[in-house]
PDB file of C-alpha atoms in Angstrom:
ATOM      1  CA  GLY A   1       0.503 -16.630   6.628  1.00  0.00           C
ATOM      2  CA  GLU A   2       0.956 -13.020   8.296  1.00  0.00           C
ATOM      3  CA  ASN A   3      -1.820 -11.445   8.877  1.00  0.00           C
ATOM      4  CA  VAL A   4      -2.113  -7.716  10.074  1.00  0.00           C
ATOM      5  CA  GLU A   5      -5.192  -6.129  11.692  1.00  0.00           C
ATOM      6  CA  GLN A   6      -5.528  -2.794  12.362  1.00  0.00           C
ATOM      7  CA  HIS A   7      -7.867  -0.690  14.947  1.00  0.00           C
ATOM      8  CA  PRO A   8     -10.013   1.352  15.110  1.00  0.00           C
ATOM      9  CA  SER A   9     -11.191   1.274  11.440  1.00  0.00           C
ATOM     10  CA  THR A  10     -12.544   5.316  11.696  1.00  0.00           C
ATOM     11  CA  LEU A  11     -11.254   7.640  14.469  1.00  0.00           C
ATOM     12  CA  SER A  12     -12.441  10.699  15.358  1.00  0.00           C
ATOM     13  CA  VAL A  13     -10.319  13.536  17.089  1.00  0.00           C
ATOM     14  CA  GLN A  14     -10.340  17.036  18.205  1.00  0.00           C
ATOM     15  CA  GLU A  15      -7.904  19.212  16.509  1.00  0.00           C
ATOM     16  CA  GLY A  16      -4.615  19.520  18.618  1.00  0.00           C
ATOM     17  CA  ASP A  17      -5.366  16.300  20.550  1.00  0.00           C
ATOM     18  CA  SER A  18      -3.407  12.927  20.053  1.00  0.00           C
ATOM     19  CA  ALA A  19      -4.517  10.081  17.844  1.00  0.00           C
ATOM     20  CA  VAL A  20      -3.422   6.584  18.162  1.00  0.00           C
ATOM     21  CA  ILE A  21      -3.926   3.532  15.562  1.00  0.00           C
ATOM     22  CA  LYS A  22      -2.991   0.112  16.551  1.00  0.00           C
ATOM     23  CA  CYS A  23      -1.938  -2.912  14.603  1.00  0.00           C
ATOM     24  CA  THR A  24      -0.984  -6.576  15.563  1.00  0.00           C
ATOM     25  CA  TYR A  25       0.333  -9.243  13.518  1.00  0.00           C
ATOM     26  CA  SER A  26       0.830 -12.717  13.669  1.00  0.00           C
ATOM     27  CA  ASP A  27       4.252 -13.894  12.181  1.00  0.00           C
ATOM     28  CA  SER A  28       7.004 -13.534  14.822  1.00  0.00           C
ATOM     29  CA  ALA A  29       9.358 -13.481  11.768  1.00  0.00           C
ATOM     30  CA  SER A  30       8.391 -10.041  10.635  1.00  0.00           C
ATOM     31  CA  ASN A  31      10.857  -7.180  11.035  1.00  0.00           C
ATOM     32  CA  TYR A  32       9.749  -4.112   8.980  1.00  0.00           C
ATOM     33  CA  PHE A  33       6.658  -2.338   9.909  1.00  0.00           C
ATOM     34  CA  PRO A  34       5.592   0.861   7.709  1.00  0.00           C
ATOM     35  CA  TRP A  35       3.075   3.258   7.836  1.00  0.00           C
ATOM     36  CA  TYR A  36       1.413   5.126   4.789  1.00  0.00           C
ATOM     37  CA  LYS A  37      -0.785   7.867   4.688  1.00  0.00           C
ATOM     38  CA  GLN A  38      -3.511   8.113   2.155  1.00  0.00           C
ATOM     39  CA  GLU A  39      -4.932  11.504   1.233  1.00  0.00           C
ATOM     40  CA  LEU A  40      -8.095  11.699  -0.736  1.00  0.00           C
ATOM     41  CA  GLY A  41      -7.549  11.021  -4.608  1.00  0.00           C
ATOM     42  CA  LYS A  42      -4.084   9.932  -3.829  1.00  0.00           C
ATOM     43  CA  GLY A  43      -1.946   6.769  -3.767  1.00  0.00           C
ATOM     44  CA  PRO A  44      -0.674   5.858  -0.382  1.00  0.00           C
ATOM     45  CA  GLN A  45       2.553   7.372   0.746  1.00  0.00           C
ATOM     46  CA  LEU A  46       5.430   6.319   3.522  1.00  0.00           C
ATOM     47  CA  ILE A  47       5.168   8.672   6.555  1.00  0.00           C
ATOM     48  CA  ILE A  48       7.182   6.246   8.796  1.00  0.00           C
ATOM     49  CA  ASP A  49       8.543   2.948   9.215  1.00  0.00           C
ATOM     50  CA  ILE A  50      10.631   0.910  12.109  1.00  0.00           C
ATOM     51  CA  ARG A  51      12.444  -2.353  12.035  1.00  0.00           C
ATOM     52  CA  SER A  52      12.134  -5.007  14.655  1.00  0.00           C
ATOM     53  CA  ASN A  53      15.481  -4.095  16.384  1.00  0.00           C
ATOM     54  CA  VAL A  54      13.840  -0.721  17.692  1.00  0.00           C
ATOM     55  CA  GLY A  55      11.093  -0.309  20.063  1.00  0.00           C
ATOM     56  CA  GLU A  56      10.320   3.735  19.073  1.00  0.00           C
ATOM     57  CA  LYS A  57      10.994   6.060  16.440  1.00  0.00           C
ATOM     58  CA  LYS A  58      10.047   9.790  16.114  1.00  0.00           C
ATOM     59  CA  ASP A  59       9.676  12.268  13.247  1.00  0.00           C
ATOM     60  CA  GLN A  60       8.232  15.440  14.513  1.00  0.00           C
ATOM     61  CA  ARG A  61       4.415  14.853  15.515  1.00  0.00           C
ATOM     62  CA  ILE A  62       4.371  11.098  14.392  1.00  0.00           C
ATOM     63  CA  ALA A  63       5.832   8.374  16.549  1.00  0.00           C
ATOM     64  CA  VAL A  64       5.678   4.548  15.975  1.00  0.00           C
ATOM     65  CA  THR A  65       6.191   1.948  18.673  1.00  0.00           C
ATOM     66  CA  LEU A  66       6.861  -1.812  18.284  1.00  0.00           C
ATOM     67  CA  ASN A  67       6.336  -4.433  21.018  1.00  0.00           C
ATOM     68  CA  LYS A  68       7.520  -7.438  19.628  1.00  0.00           C
ATOM     69  CA  THR A  69       6.408 -10.022  22.333  1.00  0.00           C
ATOM     70  CA  ALA A  70       3.014  -8.961  22.056  1.00  0.00           C
ATOM     71  CA  LYS A  71       3.307  -8.133  18.591  1.00  0.00           C
ATOM     72  CA  HIS A  72       1.782  -4.860  18.125  1.00  0.00           C
ATOM     73  CA  PHE A  73       2.856  -1.836  16.937  1.00  0.00           C
ATOM     74  CA  SER A  74       1.082   1.517  17.092  1.00  0.00           C
ATOM     75  CA  LEU A  75       1.008   5.316  15.100  1.00  0.00           C
ATOM     76  CA  HIS A  76       0.825   8.133  17.404  1.00  0.00           C
ATOM     77  CA  ILE A  77       0.241  11.391  16.279  1.00  0.00           C
ATOM     78  CA  THR A  78       0.411  14.325  18.677  1.00  0.00           C
ATOM     79  CA  GLU A  79      -1.282  17.990  18.389  1.00  0.00           C
ATOM     80  CA  THR A  80      -3.351  16.663  15.300  1.00  0.00           C
ATOM     81  CA  GLN A  81      -3.964  19.318  12.264  1.00  0.00           C
ATOM     82  CA  PRO A  82      -6.723  19.344   9.765  1.00  0.00           C
ATOM     83  CA  GLU A  83      -4.095  17.982   7.405  1.00  0.00           C
ATOM     84  CA  ASP A  84      -3.857  14.609   9.073  1.00  0.00           C
ATOM     85  CA  SER A  85      -7.213  13.661   8.140  1.00  0.00           C
ATOM     86  CA  ALA A  86      -6.637  10.962   5.949  1.00  0.00           C
ATOM     87  CA  VAL A  87      -6.578   7.071   5.654  1.00  0.00           C
ATOM     88  CA  TYR A  88      -3.634   5.475   7.699  1.00  0.00           C
ATOM     89  CA  PHE A  89      -2.528   1.861   6.575  1.00  0.00           C
ATOM     90  CA  CYS A  90      -0.133  -0.174   8.896  1.00  0.00           C
ATOM     91  CA  ALA A  91       1.886  -3.197   7.003  1.00  0.00           C
ATOM     92  CA  ALA A  92       4.199  -5.824   7.877  1.00  0.00           C
ATOM     93  CA  SER A  93       7.102  -7.788   6.074  1.00  0.00           C
ATOM     94  CA  ARG A  94       9.716  -9.935   7.083  1.00  0.00           C
ATOM     95  CA  TRP A  95      13.202 -10.102   5.897  1.00  0.00           C
ATOM     96  CA  ASP A  96      13.127 -12.967   3.245  1.00  0.00           C
ATOM     97  CA  SER A  97       9.736 -11.639   1.730  1.00  0.00           C
ATOM     98  CA  ASN A  98      11.219 -10.086  -1.112  1.00  0.00           C
ATOM     99  CA  TYR A  99       9.286  -6.697  -0.956  1.00  0.00           C
ATOM    100  CA  GLN A 100       5.919  -8.293  -0.219  1.00  0.00           C
ATOM    101  CA  LEU A 101       4.076  -6.701   2.371  1.00  0.00           C
ATOM    102  CA  ILE A 102       1.025  -7.418   4.448  1.00  0.00           C
ATOM    103  CA  TRP A 103      -1.542  -4.459   5.006  1.00  0.00           C
ATOM    104  CA  GLY A 104      -4.058  -3.614   7.625  1.00  0.00           C
ATOM    105  CA  ALA A 105      -7.460  -2.832   6.301  1.00  0.00           C
ATOM    106  CA  GLY A 106      -6.865   0.942   7.092  1.00  0.00           C
ATOM    107  CA  THR A 107      -7.955   3.778   9.737  1.00  0.00           C
ATOM    108  CA  LYS A 108      -9.948   6.778   8.618  1.00  0.00           C
ATOM    109  CA  LEU A 109      -8.878   9.748  10.660  1.00  0.00           C
ATOM    110  CA  ILE A 110     -11.166  12.361  11.237  1.00  0.00           C
ATOM    111  CA  ILE A 111      -9.673  15.587  12.557  1.00  0.00           C
ATOM    112  CA  LYS A 112     -12.666  17.638  14.161  1.00  0.00           C
ATOM    113  CA  PRO A 113     -12.155  21.550  14.059  1.00  0.00           C
TER     114      PRO A 113
ATOM    115  CA  GLU B   1      10.337  13.954 -10.637  1.00  0.00           C
ATOM    116  CA  ALA B   2      10.245  10.272  -9.424  1.00  0.00           C
ATOM    117  CA  GLN B   3       6.824   9.374 -10.034  1.00  0.00           C
ATOM    118  CA  VAL B   4       4.788   6.335 -10.785  1.00  0.00           C
ATOM    119  CA  THR B   5       2.204   7.153 -13.381  1.00  0.00           C
ATOM    120  CA  GLN B   6      -1.129   5.214 -14.417  1.00  0.00           C
ATOM    121  CA  ASN B   7      -3.771   5.724 -17.211  1.00  0.00           C
ATOM    122  CA  PRO B   8      -6.449   6.147 -17.665  1.00  0.00           C
ATOM    123  CA  ARG B   9      -7.390   7.453 -14.321  1.00  0.00           C
ATOM    124  CA  TYR B  10     -11.072   6.958 -14.439  1.00  0.00           C
ATOM    125  CA  LEU B  11     -12.598   4.280 -16.888  1.00  0.00           C
ATOM    126  CA  ILE B  12     -16.007   3.111 -17.454  1.00  0.00           C
ATOM    127  CA  THR B  13     -16.717   0.009 -19.464  1.00  0.00           C
ATOM    128  CA  VAL B  14     -19.212  -2.749 -19.902  1.00  0.00           C
ATOM    129  CA  THR B  15     -18.874  -6.558 -18.986  1.00  0.00           C
ATOM    130  CA  GLY B  16     -16.670  -8.560 -21.041  1.00  0.00           C
ATOM    131  CA  LYS B  17     -14.444  -5.771 -22.826  1.00  0.00           C
ATOM    132  CA  LYS B  18     -11.113  -6.193 -22.546  1.00  0.00           C
ATOM    133  CA  LEU B  19      -8.962  -3.248 -21.311  1.00  0.00           C
ATOM    134  CA  THR B  20      -5.472  -2.624 -20.165  1.00  0.00           C
ATOM    135  CA  VAL B  21      -4.249  -0.073 -17.457  1.00  0.00           C
ATOM    136  CA  THR B  22      -0.940   0.731 -17.942  1.00  0.00           C
ATOM    137  CA  CYS B  23       1.596   1.901 -15.020  1.00  0.00           C
ATOM    138  CA  SER B  24       5.030   3.201 -15.762  1.00  0.00           C
ATOM    139  CA  GLN B  25       7.832   3.971 -13.182  1.00  0.00           C
ATOM    140  CA  ASN B  26      10.872   6.388 -13.732  1.00  0.00           C
ATOM    141  CA  MET B  27      12.941   5.234 -10.743  1.00  0.00           C
ATOM    142  CA  ASN B  28      14.387   2.139 -11.922  1.00  0.00           C
ATOM    143  CA  HIS B  29      13.019  -0.151  -9.312  1.00  0.00           C
ATOM    144  CA  GLU B  30      13.246  -3.681  -9.902  1.00  0.00           C
ATOM    145  CA  TYR B  31       9.808  -4.428  -7.893  1.00  0.00           C
ATOM    146  CA  MET B  32       6.413  -3.569  -9.272  1.00  0.00           C
ATOM    147  CA  SER B  33       2.800  -4.298  -7.919  1.00  0.00           C
ATOM    148  CA  TRP B  34      -0.853  -4.088  -8.761  1.00  0.00           C
ATOM    149  CA  TYR B  35      -3.301  -3.676  -5.489  1.00  0.00           C
ATOM    150  CA  ARG B  36      -7.157  -2.928  -5.685  1.00  0.00           C
ATOM    151  CA  GLN B  37      -8.571  -0.947  -2.981  1.00  0.00           C
ATOM    152  CA  ASP B  38     -12.245  -1.728  -1.789  1.00  0.00           C
ATOM    153  CA  PRO B  39     -14.097  -0.181   1.156  1.00  0.00           C
ATOM    154  CA  GLY B  40     -13.168  -2.226   4.149  1.00  0.00           C
ATOM    155  CA  LEU B  41     -10.710  -4.604   2.841  1.00  0.00           C
ATOM    156  CA  GLY B  42      -7.537  -2.206   2.676  1.00  0.00           C
ATOM    157  CA  LEU B  43      -5.114  -3.046  -0.192  1.00  0.00           C
ATOM    158  CA  ARG B  44      -5.134  -6.329  -1.657  1.00  0.00           C
ATOM    159  CA  GLN B  45      -2.229  -7.412  -4.053  1.00  0.00           C
ATOM    160  CA  ILE B  46      -3.387  -8.495  -7.348  1.00  0.00           C
ATOM    161  CA  TYR B  47       0.149  -9.556  -9.117  1.00  0.00           C
ATOM    162  CA  TYR B  48       3.820  -8.348  -8.552  1.00  0.00           C
ATOM    163  CA  SER B  49       6.947  -8.592 -10.197  1.00  0.00           C
ATOM    164  CA  MET B  50      10.454  -8.923  -9.028  1.00  0.00           C
ATOM    165  CA  ASN B  51      11.922  -8.056 -12.174  1.00  0.00           C
ATOM    166  CA  VAL B  52      11.547  -8.095 -16.136  1.00  0.00           C
ATOM    167  CA  GLU B  53      10.044 -11.502 -17.115  1.00  0.00           C
ATOM    168  CA  VAL B  54       9.562 -12.668 -13.365  1.00  0.00           C
ATOM    169  CA  THR B  55       5.827 -12.108 -12.174  1.00  0.00           C
ATOM    170  CA  ASP B  56       4.074 -13.793  -9.619  1.00  0.00           C
ATOM    171  CA  LYS B  57       0.516 -14.091  -8.160  1.00  0.00           C
ATOM    172  CA  GLY B  58      -0.796 -12.003  -5.179  1.00  0.00           C
ATOM    173  CA  ASP B  59      -3.900 -12.633  -2.844  1.00  0.00           C
ATOM    174  CA  VAL B  60      -6.403 -11.918  -5.998  1.00  0.00           C
ATOM    175  CA  PRO B  61      -5.367 -12.631  -8.917  1.00  0.00           C
ATOM    176  CA  GLU B  62      -8.373 -14.223 -10.385  1.00  0.00           C
ATOM    177  CA  GLY B  63      -9.123 -12.417 -13.810  1.00  0.00           C
ATOM    178  CA  TYR B  64      -6.364 -10.426 -14.071  1.00  0.00           C
ATOM    179  CA  LYS B  65      -3.376 -10.524 -16.061  1.00  0.00           C
ATOM    180  CA  VAL B  66       0.453  -8.869 -16.143  1.00  0.00           C
ATOM    181  CA  SER B  67       3.197  -8.736 -18.071  1.00  0.00           C
ATOM    182  CA  ARG B  68       6.699  -7.285 -17.517  1.00  0.00           C
ATOM    183  CA  LYS B  69       8.371  -6.804 -20.657  1.00  0.00           C
ATOM    184  CA  GLU B  70      10.496  -3.738 -19.858  1.00  0.00           C
ATOM    185  CA  LYS B  71      11.584  -2.523 -16.065  1.00  0.00           C
ATOM    186  CA  ARG B  72       9.932   0.888 -16.183  1.00  0.00           C
ATOM    187  CA  ASN B  73       6.463  -0.983 -17.284  1.00  0.00           C
ATOM    188  CA  PHE B  74       3.863  -3.107 -15.563  1.00  0.00           C
ATOM    189  CA  PRO B  75       0.632  -3.586 -17.408  1.00  0.00           C
ATOM    190  CA  LEU B  76      -2.365  -4.499 -15.898  1.00  0.00           C
ATOM    191  CA  ILE B  77      -4.973  -6.697 -18.043  1.00  0.00           C
ATOM    192  CA  LEU B  78      -8.541  -7.336 -17.670  1.00  0.00           C
ATOM    193  CA  GLU B  79      -9.328 -10.044 -20.498  1.00  0.00           C
ATOM    194  CA  SER B  80     -12.820 -10.251 -19.673  1.00  0.00           C
ATOM    195  CA  PRO B  81     -13.738  -7.562 -17.210  1.00  0.00           C
ATOM    196  CA  SER B  82     -16.685  -8.334 -14.715  1.00  0.00           C
ATOM    197  CA  PRO B  83     -18.743  -6.069 -12.297  1.00  0.00           C
ATOM    198  CA  ASN B  84     -16.977  -7.592  -9.337  1.00  0.00           C
ATOM    199  CA  GLN B  85     -13.610  -6.107 -10.566  1.00  0.00           C
ATOM    200  CA  THR B  86     -15.262  -2.432 -10.131  1.00  0.00           C
ATOM    201  CA  SER B  87     -12.466  -1.376  -7.654  1.00  0.00           C
ATOM    202  CA  LEU B  88      -9.817   1.483  -7.540  1.00  0.00           C
ATOM    203  CA  TYR B  89      -6.333   0.169  -8.880  1.00  0.00           C
ATOM    204  CA  PHE B  90      -3.161   1.199  -7.615  1.00  0.00           C
ATOM    205  CA  CYS B  91       0.525   0.454  -9.153  1.00  0.00           C
ATOM    206  CA  ALA B  92       3.161   0.569  -7.003  1.00  0.00           C
ATOM    207  CA  SER B  93       7.384   0.200  -7.377  1.00  0.00           C
ATOM    208  CA  SER B  94       9.885  -0.549  -5.013  1.00  0.00           C
ATOM    209  CA  SER B  95      13.732  -0.623  -4.686  1.00  0.00           C
ATOM    210  CA  LYS B  96      15.393  -2.740  -1.809  1.00  0.00           C
ATOM    211  CA  GLY B  97      16.648  -0.211   0.790  1.00  0.00           C
ATOM    212  CA  LEU B  98      19.123  -0.527   3.882  1.00  0.00           C
ATOM    213  CA  ALA B  99      18.923  -3.984   5.867  1.00  0.00           C
ATOM    214  CA  GLY B 100      15.389  -5.145   4.543  1.00  0.00           C
ATOM    215  CA  SER B 101      13.523  -1.602   4.703  1.00  0.00           C
ATOM    216  CA  TYR B 102      12.183  -0.171   1.746  1.00  0.00           C
ATOM    217  CA  GLU B 103       9.562   2.156   0.263  1.00  0.00           C
ATOM    218  CA  GLN B 104       6.780   1.419  -1.981  1.00  0.00           C
ATOM    219  CA  TYR B 105       5.809   4.275  -4.083  1.00  0.00           C
ATOM    220  CA  PHE B 106       2.368   4.365  -5.200  1.00  0.00           C
ATOM    221  CA  GLY B 107       0.722   5.568  -8.487  1.00  0.00           C
ATOM    222  CA  PRO B 108      -2.424   7.987  -8.147  1.00  0.00           C
ATOM    223  CA  GLY B 109      -4.927   5.191  -8.907  1.00  0.00           C
ATOM    224  CA  THR B 110      -7.252   4.060 -11.849  1.00  0.00           C
ATOM    225  CA  ARG B 111     -10.839   4.336 -11.068  1.00  0.00           C
ATOM    226  CA  LEU B 112     -12.710   1.226 -12.686  1.00  0.00           C
ATOM    227  CA  THR B 113     -16.184   0.623 -13.141  1.00  0.00           C
ATOM    228  CA  VAL B 114     -17.754  -2.363 -14.912  1.00  0.00           C
ATOM    229  CA  THR B 115     -21.419  -2.292 -15.653  1.00  0.00           C
TER     230      THR B 115
END
């Protein structure tokens, strides 16, 4: 079955710098890749997603890139701010999976002032 | 306000004492799911439900039960809790979006401690 690996487990960056979190997946039939942000004491919340017919998607300071050949996708956060500190999860899903998401283990992002 | 609610938010109990964690969503979503979150292990799915009276096991179903008698509610039942079920639990719901993409909406979490 599908397996999603996420790296790094912890990432510390200076405020204003960029942060990149990477995920690899094993099932070439996966076609939907969301990213969720979990703030302290809250449930995860979708921040951006990408489908397999698109190579890149951007929403203000957040972007996601997808390399289908290599089976990896990445989250890019530019001009990081203190409110970006959180745990980020990647996930993957295939078209016939009936809502099922396979989750990465999460990355704790720390923004240093 | 569209939301997923869970109760209780915090629970401390003893081994073997049956408990239920409730989950309710007001978005008319077909799909509901329970996850547990443990350090270093991310989110692991316990059970999910595609619709009323339709439930299926996730990755870690042992020691848990669920039911889906109404579309909005999806309670998680621990018939005989054990210390290894100490964890942070999340309920989520979803509706199919365009062309296979969709968003899962998560509740605020239930912190369970079993002594």
